[in-house]
Amino acid sequence: NAGVTQTPKFRILKIGQSMTLQCTQDMNHNYMYWYRQDPGMGLKLIYYSVGAGITDKGEVPNGYNVSRSTTEDFPLRLELAAPSQTSVYFCASSRTRGETQYFGPGTRLLVL
Amino acid sequence: GNSVTQMEGPVTLSEEAFLTINCTYTATGYPSLFWYVQYPGEGLQLLLKATKADDKGSNKGFEATYRKETTSFHLEKGSVQVSDSAVYFCALRTDDNQGGKLIFGQGTELSVKP
């Protein structure tokens, strides 16, 4: 039981490049979340999903897109990377909205 | 709006010292409160939680009591160990949050020296 896994661990992007951050959970959780953590700040919600085929925006969705074609996977897409997207990205999942969220180890992204 | 404020770090303590990390919150309704811990190179893990006023969450020697009158959820441990070195996040969740999202404080880094 791996829990929540994220790839890659670290990535450097040039301004304007695109990439997909992968997130997979093996706990059959319905709810999945993407947060970003900026230095010295708490985590902020980018997007979330309440089940396959259903996604919605969080507090800071601009510049990102998500999809949820399966229960297990919840990739986060950056289309045109900007320096403001330099951050650490965490994926999380929970069985229901009121239950404990389990976090992945994070992806550190640097946009230059 | 809803928010969480934690004491600033880093906090440096000697082994076996007493730990307090302050956390206060602003929220509508009756939030659930959490402490998460992030060890170096790892994701966040739930340390403890409390879902209503006067509840005490506890785990691994850490405790926090939900104080509605002071809107606080301070984390305490009587005797810290080197292995407790990590970043600690206070967080809340209210019923009206998006999909059950968590609202986090900025995190407090704890370093315990032998």
mmCIF file of C-alpha atoms in Angstrom:
data_model
loop_
_atom_site.group_PDB
_atom_site.id
_atom_site.type_symbol
_atom_site.label_atom_id
_atom_site.label_comp_id
_atom_site.label_asym_id
_atom_site.label_seq_id
_atom_site.Cartn_x
_atom_site.Cartn_y
_atom_site.Cartn_z
ATOM 1 C CA ASN A 1 0.000 0.000 0.000
ATOM 2 C CA ALA A 2 1.968 3.005 -1.292
ATOM 3 C CA GLY A 3 -0.562 5.694 -0.280
ATOM 4 C CA VAL A 4 -0.189 8.874 -2.328
ATOM 5 C CA THR A 5 2.698 9.014 -4.777
ATOM 6 C CA GLN A 6 3.890 12.003 -6.794
ATOM 7 C CA THR A 7 6.289 12.366 -9.692
ATOM 8 C CA PRO A 8 8.663 13.959 -10.377
ATOM 9 C CA LYS A 9 10.315 14.880 -7.076
ATOM 10 C CA PHE A 10 12.030 17.919 -8.554
ATOM 11 C CA ARG A 11 11.913 19.746 -11.859
ATOM 12 C CA ILE A 12 13.367 22.886 -13.404
ATOM 13 C CA LEU A 13 11.292 24.525 -16.139
ATOM 14 C CA LYS A 14 11.993 27.454 -18.414
ATOM 15 C CA ILE A 15 9.412 30.229 -18.660
ATOM 16 C CA GLY A 16 6.700 29.255 -21.142
ATOM 17 C CA GLN A 17 7.313 25.508 -20.968
ATOM 18 C CA SER A 18 4.591 23.116 -19.957
ATOM 19 C CA MET A 19 4.559 20.040 -17.778
ATOM 20 C CA THR A 20 2.310 17.633 -15.927
ATOM 21 C CA LEU A 21 2.707 16.763 -12.275
ATOM 22 C CA GLN A 22 1.524 13.243 -11.609
ATOM 23 C CA CYS A 23 -0.402 12.093 -8.556
ATOM 24 C CA THR A 24 -1.665 8.581 -7.855
ATOM 25 C CA GLN A 25 -3.353 7.097 -4.801
ATOM 26 C CA ASP A 26 -4.059 3.424 -4.143
ATOM 27 C CA MET A 27 -6.536 3.825 -1.291
ATOM 28 C CA ASN A 28 -9.648 4.094 -3.477
ATOM 29 C CA HIS A 29 -10.301 7.588 -2.145
ATOM 30 C CA ASN A 30 -12.968 9.717 -3.791
ATOM 31 C CA TYR A 31 -11.546 13.107 -2.882
ATOM 32 C CA MET A 32 -8.257 14.368 -4.232
ATOM 33 C CA TYR A 33 -6.568 17.741 -3.854
ATOM 34 C CA TRP A 34 -3.689 19.778 -5.207
ATOM 35 C CA TYR A 35 -2.040 22.304 -2.903
ATOM 36 C CA ARG A 36 0.944 24.563 -3.402
ATOM 37 C CA GLN A 37 3.303 25.690 -0.675
ATOM 38 C CA ASP A 38 5.274 28.892 -1.119
ATOM 39 C CA PRO A 39 8.264 29.647 1.145
ATOM 40 C CA GLY A 40 7.178 30.746 4.610
ATOM 41 C CA MET A 41 3.508 30.274 3.742
ATOM 42 C CA GLY A 42 0.893 27.678 4.421
ATOM 43 C CA LEU A 43 -0.473 25.415 1.723
ATOM 44 C CA LYS A 44 -3.112 26.820 -0.601
ATOM 45 C CA LEU A 45 -5.637 24.779 -2.575
ATOM 46 C CA ILE A 46 -5.279 24.859 -6.370
ATOM 47 C CA TYR A 47 -7.905 22.341 -7.522
ATOM 48 C CA TYR A 48 -9.836 19.471 -6.043
ATOM 49 C CA SER A 49 -11.916 16.543 -7.215
ATOM 50 C CA VAL A 50 -14.775 14.712 -5.523
ATOM 51 C CA GLY A 51 -14.654 11.727 -7.844
ATOM 52 C CA ALA A 52 -13.757 10.550 -11.324
ATOM 53 C CA GLY A 53 -14.908 13.072 -13.913
ATOM 54 C CA ILE A 54 -15.588 15.853 -11.376
ATOM 55 C CA THR A 55 -13.156 18.667 -10.653
ATOM 56 C CA ASP A 56 -13.452 22.170 -9.255
ATOM 57 C CA LYS A 57 -11.303 25.218 -8.599
ATOM 58 C CA GLY A 58 -9.683 26.045 -5.313
ATOM 59 C CA GLU A 59 -8.226 29.319 -4.086
ATOM 60 C CA VAL A 60 -5.398 29.702 -6.619
ATOM 61 C CA PRO A 61 -6.354 27.909 -9.894
ATOM 62 C CA ASN A 62 -4.981 30.390 -12.440
ATOM 63 C CA GLY A 63 -2.312 28.909 -14.686
ATOM 64 C CA TYR A 64 -3.251 25.300 -13.916
ATOM 65 C CA ASN A 65 -5.558 22.613 -15.237
ATOM 66 C CA VAL A 66 -6.572 19.219 -13.899
ATOM 67 C CA SER A 67 -8.413 16.129 -15.025
ATOM 68 C CA ARG A 68 -9.733 13.071 -13.192
ATOM 69 C CA SER A 69 -10.385 10.229 -15.594
ATOM 70 C CA THR A 70 -9.850 7.512 -12.967
ATOM 71 C CA THR A 71 -10.264 7.243 -9.207
ATOM 72 C CA GLU A 72 -6.527 6.706 -8.758
ATOM 73 C CA ASP A 73 -4.990 9.523 -10.815
ATOM 74 C CA PHE A 74 -5.248 13.292 -10.529
ATOM 75 C CA PRO A 75 -2.634 15.004 -12.746
ATOM 76 C CA LEU A 76 -1.952 18.738 -12.544
ATOM 77 C CA ARG A 77 -1.054 20.515 -15.773
ATOM 78 C CA LEU A 78 0.945 23.724 -16.133
ATOM 79 C CA GLU A 79 0.544 25.076 -19.668
ATOM 80 C CA LEU A 80 2.782 28.159 -19.744
ATOM 81 C CA ALA A 81 5.140 28.097 -16.787
ATOM 82 C CA ALA A 82 5.806 31.404 -15.036
ATOM 83 C CA PRO A 83 8.270 32.261 -12.241
ATOM 84 C CA SER A 84 5.291 32.799 -9.906
ATOM 85 C CA GLN A 85 4.637 29.062 -10.163
ATOM 86 C CA THR A 86 7.918 28.225 -8.458
ATOM 87 C CA SER A 87 6.674 26.308 -5.450
ATOM 88 C CA VAL A 88 6.332 22.924 -3.800
ATOM 89 C CA TYR A 89 3.232 21.056 -4.939
ATOM 90 C CA PHE A 90 1.440 18.548 -2.740
ATOM 91 C CA CYS A 91 -1.241 16.121 -3.755
ATOM 92 C CA ALA A 92 -3.610 14.743 -1.110
ATOM 93 C CA SER A 93 -6.545 12.359 -0.951
ATOM 94 C CA SER A 94 -9.323 11.433 1.452
ATOM 95 C CA ARG A 95 -12.145 8.946 1.433
ATOM 96 C CA THR A 96 -14.777 11.606 2.115
ATOM 97 C CA ARG A 97 -14.664 15.374 2.559
ATOM 98 C CA GLY A 98 -14.696 15.052 6.342
ATOM 99 C CA GLU A 99 -12.027 12.403 6.756
ATOM 100 C CA THR A 100 -8.267 12.623 7.124
ATOM 101 C CA GLN A 101 -6.340 13.867 4.108
ATOM 102 C CA TYR A 102 -3.251 11.843 3.202
ATOM 103 C CA PHE A 103 -0.448 13.728 1.497
ATOM 104 C CA GLY A 104 2.139 12.756 -1.069
ATOM 105 C CA PRO A 105 5.829 13.666 -0.639
ATOM 106 C CA GLY A 106 5.597 16.722 -2.880
ATOM 107 C CA THR A 107 7.084 17.966 -6.158
ATOM 108 C CA ARG A 108 9.521 20.857 -6.015
ATOM 109 C CA LEU A 109 9.218 23.039 -9.127
ATOM 110 C CA LEU A 110 11.579 25.814 -10.118
ATOM 111 C CA VAL A 111 10.661 28.073 -13.051
ATOM 112 C CA LEU A 112 13.508 30.146 -14.469
ATOM 113 C CA GLY B 1 -12.487 34.887 5.908
ATOM 114 C CA ASN B 2 -11.115 31.749 7.493
ATOM 115 C CA SER B 3 -7.452 31.806 8.484
ATOM 116 C CA VAL B 4 -4.828 30.223 10.729
ATOM 117 C CA THR B 5 -1.916 31.978 12.404
ATOM 118 C CA GLN B 6 1.044 30.118 13.905
ATOM 119 C CA MET B 7 3.994 31.322 15.888
ATOM 120 C CA GLU B 8 6.992 31.995 13.732
ATOM 121 C CA GLY B 9 9.944 29.688 13.648
ATOM 122 C CA PRO B 10 12.420 28.312 13.664
ATOM 123 C CA VAL B 11 12.158 27.012 17.186
ATOM 124 C CA THR B 12 15.304 25.427 18.601
ATOM 125 C CA LEU B 13 15.135 23.314 21.763
ATOM 126 C CA SER B 14 17.364 20.938 23.649
ATOM 127 C CA GLU B 15 16.309 17.327 24.000
ATOM 128 C CA GLU B 16 13.780 16.759 26.829
ATOM 129 C CA ALA B 17 12.684 20.404 26.814
ATOM 130 C CA PHE B 18 8.998 21.387 26.895
ATOM 131 C CA LEU B 19 7.461 22.408 23.583
ATOM 132 C CA THR B 20 4.645 24.831 22.847
ATOM 133 C CA ILE B 21 3.744 25.961 19.353
ATOM 134 C CA ASN B 22 0.967 28.533 19.341
ATOM 135 C CA CYS B 23 -1.872 28.408 16.867
ATOM 136 C CA THR B 24 -4.895 30.702 16.653
ATOM 137 C CA TYR B 25 -7.642 30.698 14.088
ATOM 138 C CA THR B 26 -10.434 32.771 12.591
ATOM 139 C CA ALA B 27 -13.386 30.869 11.219
ATOM 140 C CA THR B 28 -17.109 30.992 10.661
ATOM 141 C CA GLY B 29 -19.121 28.204 12.167
ATOM 142 C CA TYR B 30 -17.508 25.360 14.062
ATOM 143 C CA PRO B 31 -14.274 24.259 12.422
ATOM 144 C CA SER B 32 -12.349 21.049 12.897
ATOM 145 C CA LEU B 33 -8.732 21.685 13.865
ATOM 146 C CA PHE B 34 -5.612 19.739 12.935
ATOM 147 C CA TRP B 35 -1.892 19.542 13.463
ATOM 148 C CA TYR B 36 0.129 18.100 10.610
ATOM 149 C CA VAL B 37 3.851 17.302 10.734
ATOM 150 C CA GLN B 38 6.299 17.274 7.835
ATOM 151 C CA TYR B 39 9.545 15.415 8.374
ATOM 152 C CA PRO B 40 12.486 16.299 6.103
ATOM 153 C CA GLY B 41 11.944 15.075 2.554
ATOM 154 C CA GLU B 42 8.466 13.713 3.269
ATOM 155 C CA GLY B 43 4.856 14.736 2.790
ATOM 156 C CA LEU B 44 2.573 16.037 5.531
ATOM 157 C CA GLN B 45 1.223 13.536 8.052
ATOM 158 C CA LEU B 46 -1.704 14.056 10.370
ATOM 159 C CA LEU B 47 -0.406 14.333 13.927
ATOM 160 C CA LEU B 48 -3.654 14.963 15.814
ATOM 161 C CA LYS B 49 -7.048 16.551 15.469
ATOM 162 C CA ALA B 50 -10.045 17.873 17.389
ATOM 163 C CA THR B 51 -13.503 18.317 15.977
ATOM 164 C CA LYS B 52 -15.347 20.277 18.668
ATOM 165 C CA ALA B 53 -14.755 22.730 21.469
ATOM 166 C CA ASP B 54 -12.865 21.406 24.516
ATOM 167 C CA ASP B 55 -11.782 18.266 22.662
ATOM 168 C CA LYS B 56 -8.184 17.263 23.237
ATOM 169 C CA GLY B 57 -6.268 15.617 20.424
ATOM 170 C CA SER B 58 -3.206 13.565 21.306
ATOM 171 C CA ASN B 59 -0.649 11.384 19.570
ATOM 172 C CA LYS B 60 3.011 10.398 20.105
ATOM 173 C CA GLY B 61 3.181 12.496 23.296
ATOM 174 C CA PHE B 62 1.842 15.621 21.577
ATOM 175 C CA GLU B 63 -1.386 17.238 22.748
ATOM 176 C CA ALA B 64 -3.587 20.136 21.678
ATOM 177 C CA THR B 65 -6.885 21.341 23.140
ATOM 178 C CA TYR B 66 -9.589 23.048 21.078
ATOM 179 C CA ARG B 67 -10.307 26.328 22.890
ATOM 180 C CA LYS B 68 -13.241 28.109 21.342
ATOM 181 C CA GLU B 69 -13.188 31.002 23.797
ATOM 182 C CA THR B 70 -9.645 31.937 22.779
ATOM 183 C CA THR B 71 -9.879 30.503 19.224
ATOM 184 C CA SER B 72 -6.686 28.569 19.843
ATOM 185 C CA PHE B 73 -5.250 25.084 19.310
ATOM 186 C CA HIS B 74 -1.753 25.204 20.763
ATOM 187 C CA LEU B 75 0.509 22.178 20.314
ATOM 188 C CA GLU B 76 2.407 20.912 23.368
ATOM 189 C CA LYS B 77 4.816 18.127 24.240
ATOM 190 C CA GLY B 78 6.353 17.591 27.627
ATOM 191 C CA SER B 79 9.727 16.244 26.523
ATOM 192 C CA VAL B 80 10.903 16.591 22.927
ATOM 193 C CA GLN B 81 13.317 14.243 21.186
ATOM 194 C CA VAL B 82 15.742 14.801 18.326
ATOM 195 C CA SER B 83 13.380 12.743 16.151
ATOM 196 C CA ASP B 84 10.664 15.407 16.627
ATOM 197 C CA SER B 85 12.636 17.812 14.443
ATOM 198 C CA ALA B 86 10.230 18.710 11.649
ATOM 199 C CA VAL B 87 7.892 21.412 10.379
ATOM 200 C CA TYR B 88 4.534 21.569 12.153
ATOM 201 C CA PHE B 89 1.411 22.947 10.473
ATOM 202 C CA CYS B 90 -1.804 23.967 12.167
ATOM 203 C CA ALA B 91 -4.884 23.738 9.938
ATOM 204 C CA LEU B 92 -8.646 24.043 10.026
ATOM 205 C CA ARG B 93 -11.576 22.782 8.005
ATOM 206 C CA THR B 94 -15.095 24.182 8.067
ATOM 207 C CA ASP B 95 -18.255 22.757 6.589
ATOM 208 C CA ASP B 96 -18.456 25.479 3.970
ATOM 209 C CA ASN B 97 -14.938 24.933 2.616
ATOM 210 C CA GLN B 98 -14.413 23.785 -0.896
ATOM 211 C CA GLY B 99 -14.622 20.013 -0.968
ATOM 212 C CA GLY B 100 -13.364 19.795 2.589
ATOM 213 C CA LYS B 101 -10.184 21.733 1.871
ATOM 214 C CA LEU B 102 -7.779 22.478 4.670
ATOM 215 C CA ILE B 103 -6.655 26.010 5.496
ATOM 216 C CA PHE B 104 -3.102 25.994 6.802
ATOM 217 C CA GLY B 105 -0.935 28.213 8.915
ATOM 218 C CA GLN B 106 2.510 29.046 7.594
ATOM 219 C CA GLY B 107 4.240 26.227 9.463
ATOM 220 C CA THR B 108 6.695 26.271 12.360
ATOM 221 C CA GLU B 109 10.070 24.608 12.007
ATOM 222 C CA LEU B 110 11.263 22.781 15.112
ATOM 223 C CA SER B 111 14.880 21.779 15.593
ATOM 224 C CA VAL B 112 15.783 19.628 18.608
ATOM 225 C CA LYS B 113 19.437 19.415 19.594
ATOM 226 C CA PRO B 114 20.901 16.493 21.543
#
